[in-house]
């Protein structure tokens, strides 16, 4: 399992291009134009008590998540490990996210599969680990609700996303590291909307105050029909606890797996 984890961590594309070795000369063919490295968010100063790597979130009230399109899924329908780019509103890369999983789990368990997501900063260091156990789905199984654990750094839980039973609404509770309920997350009764975004509202515990949202963004007919690669946006208060921001980021990936992972197969 350790080898699988190390391979997942090494999936970040061009992570060494931003900090190349000046002593290594690589020959290039005539007329070669090097690929542009993505703009990366500068590293802010880390406040006292902030887990390493989460200092990026102290200066952000919005995140954009882009899932990478895999040709094997488009052409063959073969489920591969998900990979995502997380950016700020300026288009600067904040995190790279890679799924760690085995082939049988992906193919036979589908969107219900257990997983570990490795969230890396722009230096290629793992700063957040997201873990989802394998559980049954469906509103008829209130004893098997979905749950996601968020660790930062790896091995240190900072929060949880817990699904709440409801006959027709997707509802979740955002918990801190002590498993105390902090926020509610409520989605629409139907997660399949054509030509429009699907919004999951971030609410206070009594659901009277709207504090932000997680939006699954409409990406066009072709992409929606032939891939399950999705785009998401997250908006939360700037002064929200940085650990809870990380938990909301984890909630975005759980929502993607639960409600949008099988778009290609369904279409």
Short mmCIF file of C-alpha atoms in Angstrom, two decimals:
data_model
loop_
_atom_site.label_atom_id
_atom_site.label_comp_id
_atom_site.label_asym_id
_atom_site.label_seq_id
_atom_site.Cartn_x
_atom_site.Cartn_y
_atom_site.Cartn_z
CA UNK A 1 0.00 0.00 0.00
CA UNK A 2 2.94 2.29 0.69
CA UNK A 3 4.09 2.01 -2.93
CA UNK A 4 0.59 2.98 -4.14
CA UNK A 5 0.61 6.01 -1.87
CA UNK A 6 4.01 7.15 -3.12
CA UNK A 7 2.92 6.77 -6.74
CA UNK A 8 -0.20 8.85 -6.06
CA UNK A 9 1.89 11.59 -4.48
CA UNK A 10 4.19 11.65 -7.53
CA UNK A 11 1.26 12.23 -9.92
CA UNK A 12 1.44 16.03 -9.76
CA UNK A 13 2.32 17.16 -13.30
CA UNK A 14 5.36 19.39 -13.80
CA UNK A 15 5.78 19.88 -10.04
CA UNK A 16 9.58 19.89 -10.54
CA UNK A 17 9.39 22.35 -13.47
CA UNK A 18 8.71 25.23 -11.09
CA UNK A 19 11.95 24.50 -9.21
CA UNK A 20 14.28 22.90 -11.82
CA UNK A 21 17.79 21.69 -11.13
CA UNK A 22 20.09 24.34 -12.72
CA UNK A 23 22.92 21.82 -13.17
CA UNK A 24 20.92 19.53 -15.45
CA UNK A 25 20.95 20.40 -19.17
CA UNK A 26 18.23 18.66 -21.16
CA UNK A 27 18.68 18.64 -24.98
CA UNK A 28 15.67 19.84 -26.95
CA UNK A 29 14.92 19.54 -30.68
CA UNK A 30 15.09 22.64 -32.93
CA UNK A 31 11.96 24.74 -32.80
CA UNK A 32 10.75 23.17 -29.53
CA UNK A 33 8.54 25.46 -27.47
CA UNK A 34 8.54 24.47 -23.77
CA UNK A 35 5.17 23.93 -22.14
CA UNK A 36 4.09 26.78 -19.94
CA UNK A 37 4.12 25.98 -16.23
CA UNK A 38 0.89 26.91 -14.42
CA UNK A 39 0.84 30.11 -12.41
CA UNK A 40 1.13 29.19 -8.75
CA UNK A 41 -0.18 31.07 -5.76
CA UNK A 42 2.61 32.64 -3.69
CA UNK A 43 3.15 31.07 -0.27
CA UNK A 44 1.72 33.38 2.41
CA UNK A 45 3.03 33.58 5.95
CA UNK A 46 1.65 30.83 8.18
CA UNK A 47 -0.34 32.13 11.18
CA UNK A 48 0.17 30.67 14.63
CA UNK A 49 -1.78 27.43 15.05
CA UNK A 50 -2.35 26.92 11.31
CA UNK A 51 -1.44 23.41 10.08
CA UNK A 52 1.43 23.44 7.55
CA UNK A 53 0.17 23.96 4.02
CA UNK A 54 -3.17 25.48 5.02
CA UNK A 55 -1.74 29.00 5.10
CA UNK A 56 -2.89 29.30 1.47
CA UNK A 57 -6.50 29.18 2.68
CA UNK A 58 -6.09 32.11 5.08
CA UNK A 59 -6.18 34.57 2.16
CA UNK A 60 -8.95 32.91 0.15
CA UNK A 61 -12.74 33.09 0.22
CA UNK A 62 -13.27 31.19 -3.04
CA UNK A 63 -11.75 28.10 -4.65
CA UNK A 64 -12.13 26.64 -8.14
CA UNK A 65 -11.74 22.88 -8.60
CA UNK A 66 -11.10 21.40 -12.05
CA UNK A 67 -11.12 17.64 -12.53
CA UNK A 68 -8.66 16.44 -15.15
CA UNK A 69 -10.15 14.63 -18.16
CA UNK A 70 -8.78 11.10 -18.65
CA UNK A 71 -8.76 9.70 -22.21
CA UNK A 72 -9.26 6.13 -20.93
CA UNK A 73 -12.58 7.17 -19.40
CA UNK A 74 -13.73 9.04 -22.52
CA UNK A 75 -12.78 6.35 -25.04
CA UNK A 76 -13.11 3.10 -23.09
CA UNK A 77 -15.36 4.05 -20.18
CA UNK A 78 -12.65 2.65 -17.90
CA UNK A 79 -12.71 4.32 -14.47
CA UNK A 80 -9.31 5.79 -13.51
CA UNK A 81 -8.06 7.50 -10.37
CA UNK A 82 -9.41 11.04 -10.20
CA UNK A 83 -7.08 14.01 -10.29
CA UNK A 84 -7.97 17.64 -9.65
CA UNK A 85 -6.41 21.10 -9.85
CA UNK A 86 -7.48 23.57 -7.16
CA UNK A 87 -7.09 27.24 -8.08
CA UNK A 88 -7.90 30.65 -6.66
CA UNK A 89 -10.01 33.25 -8.47
CA UNK A 90 -6.86 34.61 -10.20
CA UNK A 91 -6.30 31.24 -11.85
CA UNK A 92 -3.25 30.48 -9.72
CA UNK A 93 -2.77 26.87 -8.67
CA UNK A 94 -3.24 26.34 -4.94
CA UNK A 95 -3.34 22.53 -4.61
CA UNK A 96 -3.08 19.38 -6.70
CA UNK A 97 -5.27 16.44 -5.64
CA UNK A 98 -4.68 12.78 -6.57
CA UNK A 99 -6.82 9.78 -5.71
CA UNK A 100 -5.19 6.63 -4.33
CA UNK A 101 -7.19 3.52 -5.18
CA UNK A 102 -7.01 0.05 -6.72
CA UNK A 103 -8.52 -1.07 -10.01
CA UNK A 104 -11.10 -3.48 -8.58
CA UNK A 105 -12.43 -0.91 -6.14
CA UNK A 106 -12.85 1.69 -8.90
CA UNK A 107 -14.52 -0.62 -11.42
CA UNK A 108 -16.86 -2.61 -9.16
CA UNK A 109 -17.75 -0.12 -6.42
CA UNK A 110 -18.06 2.91 -8.69
CA UNK A 111 -19.12 6.13 -6.98
CA UNK A 112 -19.55 4.31 -3.63
CA UNK A 113 -15.89 3.29 -3.53
CA UNK A 114 -13.62 4.01 -0.62
CA UNK A 115 -10.65 6.24 -1.38
CA UNK A 116 -7.76 8.27 -0.09
CA UNK A 117 -7.20 11.67 -1.69
CA UNK A 118 -3.76 13.23 -1.36
CA UNK A 119 -3.83 17.04 -1.45
CA UNK A 120 -0.43 18.51 -2.30
CA UNK A 121 0.82 22.07 -2.27
CA UNK A 122 2.82 23.63 -5.11
CA UNK A 123 6.06 22.19 -3.72
CA UNK A 124 4.67 18.66 -4.05
CA UNK A 125 4.29 18.24 -0.27
CA UNK A 126 1.16 16.47 0.98
CA UNK A 127 -0.70 18.93 3.22
CA UNK A 128 -4.19 17.37 3.46
CA UNK A 129 -5.33 13.74 3.41
CA UNK A 130 -8.98 12.88 2.76
CA UNK A 131 -10.23 9.40 3.67
CA UNK A 132 -13.60 7.89 2.80
CA UNK A 133 -14.55 4.37 3.99
CA UNK A 134 -16.67 2.02 1.89
CA UNK A 135 -20.34 2.24 2.88
CA UNK A 136 -23.68 1.43 1.31
CA UNK A 137 -25.59 4.28 -0.29
CA UNK A 138 -29.23 5.24 -0.57
CA UNK A 139 -31.79 6.93 1.65
CA UNK A 140 -33.14 3.52 2.70
CA UNK A 141 -29.94 2.78 4.69
CA UNK A 142 -29.86 5.41 7.47
CA UNK A 143 -27.33 3.34 9.37
CA UNK A 144 -24.77 3.52 6.51
CA UNK A 145 -24.44 7.23 5.88
CA UNK A 146 -21.37 8.48 4.01
CA UNK A 147 -18.51 10.07 5.93
CA UNK A 148 -15.21 11.75 5.07
CA UNK A 149 -12.30 12.35 7.44
CA UNK A 150 -10.00 15.31 6.80
CA UNK A 151 -6.43 15.19 8.12
CA UNK A 152 -3.87 18.01 8.10
CA UNK A 153 -1.12 17.00 8.26
CA UNK A 154 -1.63 13.33 7.40
CA UNK A 155 -2.55 11.38 10.53
CA UNK A 156 -3.98 14.40 12.39
CA UNK A 157 -7.79 14.75 11.99
CA UNK A 158 -9.02 18.33 11.72
CA UNK A 159 -12.64 17.67 10.77
CA UNK A 160 -15.30 15.43 9.28
CA UNK A 161 -18.06 15.56 6.68
CA UNK A 162 -21.01 13.40 7.81
CA UNK A 163 -24.07 12.66 5.68
CA UNK A 164 -27.43 13.13 7.42
CA UNK A 165 -30.43 10.99 6.59
CA UNK A 166 -33.18 12.78 4.68
CA UNK A 167 -35.89 11.30 2.43
CA UNK A 168 -35.12 13.53 -0.56
CA UNK A 169 -32.52 16.23 0.21
CA UNK A 170 -28.72 15.76 0.24
CA UNK A 171 -27.74 16.97 3.71
CA UNK A 172 -24.41 16.93 5.51
CA UNK A 173 -22.95 18.15 8.80
CA UNK A 174 -19.50 19.73 8.90
CA UNK A 175 -17.72 18.77 12.13
CA UNK A 176 -14.47 20.01 13.70
CA UNK A 177 -11.67 17.81 15.03
CA UNK A 178 -13.64 17.17 18.26
CA UNK A 179 -16.63 15.98 16.18
CA UNK A 180 -18.63 19.03 17.21
CA UNK A 181 -21.15 20.15 14.58
CA UNK A 182 -20.12 23.49 13.05
CA UNK A 183 -22.01 23.95 9.77
CA UNK A 184 -24.72 22.37 7.65
CA UNK A 185 -24.48 21.61 3.94
CA UNK A 186 -27.76 21.23 2.03
CA UNK A 187 -28.20 20.37 -1.64
CA UNK A 188 -31.18 20.36 -4.03
CA UNK A 189 -33.65 17.50 -4.24
CA UNK A 190 -32.44 16.77 -7.78
CA UNK A 191 -28.72 16.89 -8.57
CA UNK A 192 -29.31 16.43 -12.33
CA UNK A 193 -29.87 19.85 -13.89
CA UNK A 194 -29.36 20.66 -17.55
CA UNK A 195 -27.61 23.91 -18.54
CA UNK A 196 -27.35 25.21 -14.97
CA UNK A 197 -25.18 24.91 -11.88
CA UNK A 198 -26.10 22.62 -8.99
CA UNK A 199 -25.70 24.43 -5.66
CA UNK A 200 -25.09 22.97 -2.21
CA UNK A 201 -25.66 25.73 0.35
CA UNK A 202 -23.36 26.20 3.36
CA UNK A 203 -25.63 27.10 6.27
CA UNK A 204 -25.46 27.80 9.98
CA UNK A 205 -26.45 24.96 12.29
CA UNK A 206 -30.07 26.16 12.52
CA UNK A 207 -30.05 26.60 8.70
CA UNK A 208 -31.19 30.21 9.03
CA UNK A 209 -28.01 31.91 7.74
CA UNK A 210 -26.42 31.24 4.35
CA UNK A 211 -22.62 31.44 4.65
CA UNK A 212 -21.58 30.27 1.18
CA UNK A 213 -22.02 27.44 -1.28
CA UNK A 214 -20.41 24.59 -3.15
CA UNK A 215 -21.44 24.72 -6.82
CA UNK A 216 -21.12 21.99 -9.40
CA UNK A 217 -20.68 24.10 -12.52
CA UNK A 218 -22.28 23.31 -15.87
CA UNK A 219 -19.47 22.51 -18.35
CA UNK A 220 -21.39 22.10 -21.61
CA UNK A 221 -23.26 19.32 -23.39
CA UNK A 222 -20.25 17.44 -24.79
CA UNK A 223 -18.26 17.33 -21.58
CA UNK A 224 -21.29 16.47 -19.46
CA UNK A 225 -22.36 13.68 -21.82
CA UNK A 226 -19.03 11.97 -22.47
CA UNK A 227 -16.98 12.45 -19.29
CA UNK A 228 -17.47 12.51 -15.54
CA UNK A 229 -14.81 15.25 -15.18
CA UNK A 230 -16.47 18.10 -13.29
CA UNK A 231 -15.78 21.68 -12.29
CA UNK A 232 -16.69 23.00 -8.85
CA UNK A 233 -16.60 26.33 -7.10
CA UNK A 234 -16.52 26.90 -3.33
CA UNK A 235 -17.37 30.19 -1.63
CA UNK A 236 -17.01 30.68 2.13
CA UNK A 237 -16.36 33.58 4.54
CA UNK A 238 -12.81 34.93 4.47
CA UNK A 239 -12.57 34.80 8.28
CA UNK A 240 -13.80 31.19 8.54
CA UNK A 241 -11.52 28.88 10.52
CA UNK A 242 -8.86 27.63 8.11
CA UNK A 243 -9.43 24.04 9.24
CA UNK A 244 -13.14 24.27 8.42
CA UNK A 245 -12.21 25.68 5.00
CA UNK A 246 -10.14 22.53 4.43
CA UNK A 247 -13.09 20.37 5.55
CA UNK A 248 -15.37 22.17 3.07
CA UNK A 249 -12.82 21.45 0.36
CA UNK A 250 -13.06 17.79 1.32
CA UNK A 251 -16.87 18.01 1.21
CA UNK A 252 -16.62 19.13 -2.41
CA UNK A 253 -14.83 15.91 -3.39
CA UNK A 254 -17.28 13.76 -1.44
CA UNK A 255 -20.17 15.45 -3.26
CA UNK A 256 -18.45 14.85 -6.59
CA UNK A 257 -18.08 11.12 -5.93
CA UNK A 258 -21.58 10.69 -4.51
CA UNK A 259 -23.66 12.61 -7.05
CA UNK A 260 -21.63 13.25 -10.23
CA UNK A 261 -19.09 10.45 -10.62
CA UNK A 262 -21.33 8.29 -12.83
CA UNK A 263 -22.41 11.00 -15.29
CA UNK A 264 -20.67 9.37 -18.24
CA UNK A 265 -22.10 5.90 -17.55
CA UNK A 266 -25.60 7.29 -16.97
CA UNK A 267 -25.54 9.27 -20.20
#
